[in-house]
Amino acid sequence: MTLITTSCGASYERKEVALNSAIQPRTSLSYDKAEVMEESKVMKSVEVETPTVERKIIRNANLNLEIRDLSNISEKVNKIINSHQGFIANSRKWTGYNNRKFYNFTLRVPEEEFEVTLSELSQLGKLLREELSGQDITKEYIDIQARLNNFKAQEERYLELLDKAKDVKDILEVERELNRVRINIEQLEGTIKYYDNQISLATIRVNISEPEAIINNSSNLGFLKSFREALRSFIKSINLIIVLIGALIPWLILVAILGYLLYRIIKKRRS
């Protein structure tokens, strides 16, 4: 009887050991996942506090110019911007009231060429207005970079967990978390790429117009020209009428003589 009891106890212990072995991988995986999240929090807090020397500034400028001769203004602006390794991002021209011409340019130029480019553009004509601005995005940039590093660290740990996972459920769970992390990485990398572009290339908006005085003078000249043409046409008409009258006078005299003779004949017959 004693032997039977001992055997049953041993059998129960073996079943318990086997059961613990079966669930151990999932328990270990859950522990590793929690560890990933805990490590990411620690890394984030450490990296955000890390100071940086380089400041991230987005520079912009707006210029309003008045130029008398706009015949080749596009070529002049293009020449200046090309000499400083920049480019014209957008351009527009239109005609306003009294045929007054306007031009608008959006220029992108390397940050180190910003000041000299502004100086050369200002010399194209009369400077009416100049606005300069600088947006400091250092704090936002550091925060995004820290979040990106954090998600990349999570990605590495999830890849390690994916190699260890044996159960299908665990594999799917890790892949789902890995996809979420990679989506965040892609979004943050896109934001950093956009910021880098805005920082490395300054934006200059140039608004150019003709002087108001030139428009008024040209309008007056146009009126005088029209008046002169009308007067010239009137004089031509008068001359034509005089010529016609001169050509008709002999015939009119002949008709008058014939009419007088006819009148005399009719009068004699009646008398």
CSV table of C-alpha atoms in Angstrom, one decimal:
chain,number,residue,atom,x,y,z
A,1,MET,CA,0.0,0.0,0.0
A,2,THR,CA,2.8,2.3,0.8
A,3,LEU,CA,4.5,1.6,-2.5
A,4,ILE,CA,1.3,2.5,-4.5
A,5,THR,CA,1.0,5.8,-2.7
A,6,THR,CA,4.6,6.7,-3.5
A,7,SER,CA,4.1,5.9,-7.1
A,8,CYS,CA,1.0,8.1,-7.4
A,9,GLY,CA,2.8,11.0,-5.8
A,10,ALA,CA,5.7,10.7,-8.2
A,11,SER,CA,3.3,10.6,-11.1
A,12,TYR,CA,1.5,13.7,-9.9
A,13,GLU,CA,4.9,15.6,-9.5
A,14,ARG,CA,5.9,14.7,-13.0
A,15,LYS,CA,2.6,16.0,-14.5
A,16,GLU,CA,3.0,19.3,-12.6
A,17,VAL,CA,6.6,19.7,-13.9
A,18,ALA,CA,5.5,19.1,-17.4
A,19,LEU,CA,2.6,21.6,-17.1
A,20,ASN,CA,4.9,24.3,-15.8
A,21,SER,CA,7.3,23.6,-18.7
A,22,ALA,CA,4.5,24.0,-21.2
A,23,ILE,CA,3.4,27.4,-20.1
A,24,GLN,CA,6.9,28.8,-19.3
A,25,PRO,CA,7.7,30.2,-22.8
A,26,ARG,CA,4.5,32.4,-22.9
A,27,THR,CA,5.2,33.7,-19.3
A,28,SER,CA,8.8,34.5,-20.3
A,29,LEU,CA,7.5,36.3,-23.5
A,30,SER,CA,5.1,38.4,-21.5
A,31,TYR,CA,7.8,39.3,-19.1
A,32,ASP,CA,10.1,40.4,-22.0
A,33,LYS,CA,7.3,42.5,-23.5
A,34,ALA,CA,6.8,44.4,-20.2
A,35,GLU,CA,10.6,44.8,-20.1
A,36,VAL,CA,10.6,46.4,-23.5
A,37,MET,CA,8.1,49.0,-22.4
A,38,GLU,CA,9.9,49.7,-19.2
A,39,GLU,CA,13.3,50.0,-21.0
A,40,SER,CA,11.7,52.4,-23.5
A,41,LYS,CA,10.4,54.7,-20.7
A,42,VAL,CA,13.8,54.8,-19.1
A,43,MET,CA,15.6,55.6,-22.4
A,44,LYS,CA,13.1,58.3,-23.2
A,45,SER,CA,13.6,60.1,-19.9
A,46,VAL,CA,17.3,59.9,-20.3
A,47,GLU,CA,17.5,61.1,-23.9
A,48,VAL,CA,15.1,64.0,-23.4
A,49,GLU,CA,17.3,65.4,-20.7
A,50,THR,CA,20.4,65.2,-22.9
A,51,PRO,CA,21.3,68.8,-23.9
A,52,THR,CA,22.3,69.7,-27.5
A,53,VAL,CA,24.4,72.7,-28.6
A,54,GLU,CA,23.2,73.0,-32.2
A,55,ARG,CA,20.0,75.1,-32.5
A,56,LYS,CA,17.4,74.4,-35.1
A,57,ILE,CA,16.1,77.6,-36.7
A,58,ILE,CA,13.7,78.0,-39.6
A,59,ARG,CA,14.4,81.3,-41.4
A,60,ASN,CA,12.0,83.2,-43.6
A,61,ALA,CA,11.9,86.6,-45.3
A,62,ASN,CA,9.3,88.8,-47.2
A,63,LEU,CA,10.4,91.5,-49.6
A,64,ASN,CA,8.2,94.1,-51.3
A,65,LEU,CA,10.0,95.8,-54.2
A,66,GLU,CA,9.0,98.5,-56.6
A,67,ILE,CA,10.7,98.3,-60.0
A,68,ARG,CA,10.2,100.5,-63.1
A,69,ASP,CA,11.3,98.1,-65.8
A,70,LEU,CA,9.9,94.6,-65.4
A,71,SER,CA,10.7,93.4,-68.9
A,72,ASN,CA,13.3,90.9,-67.7
A,73,ILE,CA,12.7,90.7,-64.0
A,74,SER,CA,12.3,86.9,-64.0
A,75,GLU,CA,15.8,86.4,-65.6
A,76,LYS,CA,17.3,88.7,-63.0
A,77,VAL,CA,15.8,86.9,-60.0
A,78,ASN,CA,16.7,83.5,-61.5
A,79,LYS,CA,20.3,84.7,-62.0
A,80,ILE,CA,20.7,85.8,-58.4
A,81,ILE,CA,19.1,82.7,-56.9
A,82,ASN,CA,21.2,80.3,-59.0
A,83,SER,CA,24.4,82.1,-58.1
A,84,HIS,CA,23.7,81.1,-54.4
A,85,GLN,CA,22.7,77.5,-55.1
A,86,GLY,CA,19.1,78.2,-54.6
A,87,PHE,CA,16.0,77.7,-56.7
A,88,ILE,CA,12.6,79.2,-57.5
A,89,ALA,CA,9.9,77.1,-55.8
A,90,ASN,CA,7.0,79.1,-57.2
A,91,SER,CA,6.4,82.2,-59.4
A,92,ARG,CA,3.4,84.1,-60.5
A,93,LYS,CA,2.7,87.3,-62.5
A,94,TRP,CA,-0.5,89.1,-63.2
A,95,THR,CA,-1.9,92.5,-64.4
A,96,GLY,CA,-4.0,94.6,-62.1
A,97,TYR,CA,-5.9,97.9,-62.4
A,98,ASN,CA,-4.7,100.3,-65.2
A,99,ASN,CA,-2.5,97.5,-66.6
A,100,ARG,CA,-0.2,97.6,-63.6
A,101,LYS,CA,2.0,94.6,-63.6
A,102,PHE,CA,2.8,92.4,-60.5
A,103,TYR,CA,5.2,89.6,-59.9
A,104,ASN,CA,5.5,87.1,-57.0
A,105,PHE,CA,8.4,84.7,-56.3
A,106,THR,CA,8.9,82.0,-53.6
A,107,LEU,CA,12.6,81.3,-53.4
A,108,ARG,CA,14.5,78.6,-51.5
A,109,VAL,CA,18.2,79.2,-50.7
A,110,PRO,CA,20.8,77.5,-48.4
A,111,GLU,CA,20.7,79.0,-44.9
A,112,GLU,CA,24.3,80.1,-45.2
A,113,GLU,CA,23.5,82.1,-48.3
A,114,PHE,CA,20.4,83.7,-46.8
A,115,GLU,CA,21.8,87.2,-45.9
A,116,VAL,CA,23.8,87.8,-49.1
A,117,THR,CA,20.8,86.7,-51.3
A,118,LEU,CA,18.5,89.1,-49.5
A,119,SER,CA,21.0,91.9,-50.1
A,120,GLU,CA,21.2,91.3,-53.8
A,121,LEU,CA,17.5,91.0,-54.2
A,122,SER,CA,16.9,94.3,-52.4
A,123,GLN,CA,19.1,96.1,-54.9
A,124,LEU,CA,16.8,95.2,-57.9
A,125,GLY,CA,14.6,98.2,-57.2
A,126,LYS,CA,13.1,100.4,-54.5
A,127,LEU,CA,12.7,98.4,-51.2
A,128,LEU,CA,9.2,99.1,-49.8
A,129,ARG,CA,9.1,96.5,-47.0
A,130,GLU,CA,11.3,93.8,-45.5
A,131,GLU,CA,10.2,91.3,-42.9
A,132,LEU,CA,12.6,88.7,-41.4
A,133,SER,CA,11.5,85.9,-39.1
A,134,GLY,CA,13.2,82.9,-37.4
A,135,GLN,CA,11.3,80.0,-35.8
A,136,ASP,CA,13.2,78.1,-33.1
A,137,ILE,CA,12.2,74.4,-33.3
A,138,THR,CA,15.1,73.1,-31.2
A,139,LYS,CA,12.9,71.8,-28.4
A,140,GLU,CA,10.4,70.1,-30.8
A,141,TYR,CA,13.3,68.6,-32.8
A,142,ILE,CA,15.0,67.1,-29.7
A,143,ASP,CA,11.7,65.7,-28.5
A,144,ILE,CA,11.0,64.0,-31.9
A,145,GLN,CA,14.5,62.7,-32.1
A,146,ALA,CA,14.2,61.2,-28.6
A,147,ARG,CA,10.9,59.6,-29.5
A,148,LEU,CA,12.4,58.2,-32.7
A,149,ASN,CA,15.4,56.6,-30.8
A,150,ASN,CA,13.0,55.2,-28.3
A,151,PHE,CA,10.8,53.5,-31.0
A,152,LYS,CA,14.0,52.2,-32.7
A,153,ALA,CA,15.1,50.6,-29.4
A,154,GLN,CA,11.6,49.0,-29.1
A,155,GLU,CA,11.9,47.7,-32.6
A,156,GLU,CA,15.2,45.9,-31.8
A,157,ARG,CA,13.8,44.3,-28.7
A,158,TYR,CA,10.6,43.2,-30.5
A,159,LEU,CA,12.8,41.6,-33.2
A,160,GLU,CA,14.6,39.7,-30.4
A,161,LEU,CA,11.3,38.6,-29.0
A,162,LEU,CA,10.1,37.5,-32.4
A,163,ASP,CA,13.1,35.2,-32.7
A,164,LYS,CA,12.4,33.7,-29.3
A,165,ALA,CA,8.6,33.3,-29.9
A,166,LYS,CA,7.4,29.7,-30.7
A,167,ASP,CA,3.7,29.9,-30.1
A,168,VAL,CA,1.6,31.3,-33.0
A,169,LYS,CA,-0.4,33.6,-30.7
A,170,ASP,CA,2.8,35.1,-29.3
A,171,ILE,CA,4.3,35.6,-32.8
A,172,LEU,CA,1.1,37.4,-34.0
A,173,GLU,CA,1.1,39.6,-30.9
A,174,VAL,CA,4.8,40.6,-31.3
A,175,GLU,CA,4.3,41.3,-35.1
A,176,ARG,CA,1.3,43.5,-34.3
A,177,GLU,CA,3.4,45.5,-31.8
A,178,LEU,CA,6.3,45.6,-34.2
A,179,ASN,CA,4.1,47.1,-37.0
A,180,ARG,CA,2.8,49.7,-34.6
A,181,VAL,CA,6.3,50.7,-33.7
A,182,ARG,CA,7.4,50.8,-37.3
A,183,ILE,CA,4.5,53.1,-38.3
A,184,ASN,CA,5.6,55.5,-35.5
A,185,ILE,CA,9.2,55.4,-36.7
A,186,GLU,CA,8.1,56.2,-40.3
A,187,GLN,CA,6.0,59.1,-39.2
A,188,LEU,CA,8.7,60.6,-37.0
A,189,GLU,CA,11.4,60.1,-39.7
A,190,GLY,CA,9.1,62.0,-42.1
A,191,THR,CA,8.7,64.9,-39.6
A,192,ILE,CA,12.5,65.1,-39.1
A,193,LYS,CA,13.1,65.0,-42.8
A,194,TYR,CA,10.7,67.9,-43.3
A,195,TYR,CA,12.3,69.9,-40.4
A,196,ASP,CA,15.8,69.3,-41.9
A,197,ASN,CA,14.6,70.6,-45.2
A,198,GLN,CA,13.1,73.7,-43.7
A,199,ILE,CA,16.2,74.4,-41.6
A,200,SER,CA,18.8,73.8,-44.3
A,201,LEU,CA,16.9,75.9,-46.9
A,202,ALA,CA,15.6,79.4,-46.0
A,203,THR,CA,12.4,80.7,-47.7
A,204,ILE,CA,12.3,84.1,-49.3
A,205,ARG,CA,9.1,85.6,-50.7
A,206,VAL,CA,9.5,88.5,-53.1
A,207,ASN,CA,6.6,90.7,-54.2
A,208,ILE,CA,7.4,93.1,-57.1
A,209,SER,CA,5.2,95.8,-58.6
A,210,GLU,CA,5.4,98.7,-61.0
A,211,PRO,CA,5.3,102.3,-59.6
A,212,GLU,CA,1.9,103.9,-59.6
A,213,ALA,CA,3.3,107.0,-61.3
A,214,ILE,CA,4.3,105.1,-64.4
A,215,ILE,CA,0.9,103.6,-64.7
A,216,ASN,CA,-0.7,107.1,-64.6
A,217,ASN,CA,1.7,108.5,-67.1
A,218,SER,CA,1.1,105.7,-69.5
A,219,SER,CA,-2.7,106.1,-69.1
A,220,ASN,CA,-2.4,109.8,-70.0
A,221,LEU,CA,-0.2,109.1,-73.0
A,222,GLY,CA,-2.7,106.6,-74.2
A,223,PHE,CA,-5.5,109.1,-73.9
A,224,LEU,CA,-3.5,111.7,-75.9
A,225,LYS,CA,-2.6,109.2,-78.5
A,226,SER,CA,-6.3,108.3,-79.0
A,227,PHE,CA,-7.3,112.0,-79.1
A,228,ARG,CA,-4.7,112.7,-81.8
A,229,GLU,CA,-5.8,109.8,-83.9
A,230,ALA,CA,-9.4,110.9,-83.7
A,231,LEU,CA,-8.5,114.5,-84.6
A,232,ARG,CA,-6.4,113.2,-87.6
A,233,SER,CA,-9.4,111.1,-88.8
A,234,PHE,CA,-11.7,114.1,-88.5
A,235,ILE,CA,-9.3,116.3,-90.5
A,236,LYS,CA,-9.1,113.6,-93.2
A,237,SER,CA,-12.9,113.5,-93.4
A,238,ILE,CA,-13.1,117.3,-93.8
A,239,ASN,CA,-10.5,117.2,-96.5
A,240,LEU,CA,-12.5,114.5,-98.3
A,241,ILE,CA,-15.7,116.5,-98.1
A,242,ILE,CA,-13.9,119.6,-99.5
A,243,VAL,CA,-12.5,117.6,-102.4
A,244,LEU,CA,-15.9,116.2,-103.2
A,245,ILE,CA,-17.5,119.6,-103.1
A,246,GLY,CA,-14.7,120.9,-105.4
A,247,ALA,CA,-15.3,118.1,-107.8
A,248,LEU,CA,-19.1,118.7,-107.8
A,249,ILE,CA,-19.0,122.5,-108.3
A,250,PRO,CA,-18.8,122.5,-112.2
A,251,TRP,CA,-21.7,120.1,-112.3
A,252,LEU,CA,-23.7,122.2,-109.9
A,253,ILE,CA,-23.1,125.3,-112.0
A,254,LEU,CA,-24.2,123.5,-115.2
A,255,VAL,CA,-27.3,122.2,-113.5
A,256,ALA,CA,-28.0,125.8,-112.2
A,257,ILE,CA,-27.7,127.2,-115.7
A,258,LEU,CA,-29.9,124.6,-117.3
A,259,GLY,CA,-32.5,125.1,-114.6
A,260,TYR,CA,-32.5,128.9,-115.2
A,261,LEU,CA,-32.9,128.4,-119.0
A,262,LEU,CA,-35.7,126.0,-118.5
A,263,TYR,CA,-37.4,128.4,-116.1
A,264,ARG,CA,-37.2,131.3,-118.7
A,265,ILE,CA,-38.6,129.1,-121.5
A,266,ILE,CA,-41.6,128.0,-119.3
A,267,LYS,CA,-42.2,131.6,-118.3
A,268,LYS,CA,-42.3,132.9,-121.9
A,269,ARG,CA,-44.8,130.2,-123.0
A,270,ARG,CA,-47.1,131.2,-120.2
A,271,SER,CA,-46.9,134.9,-121.0
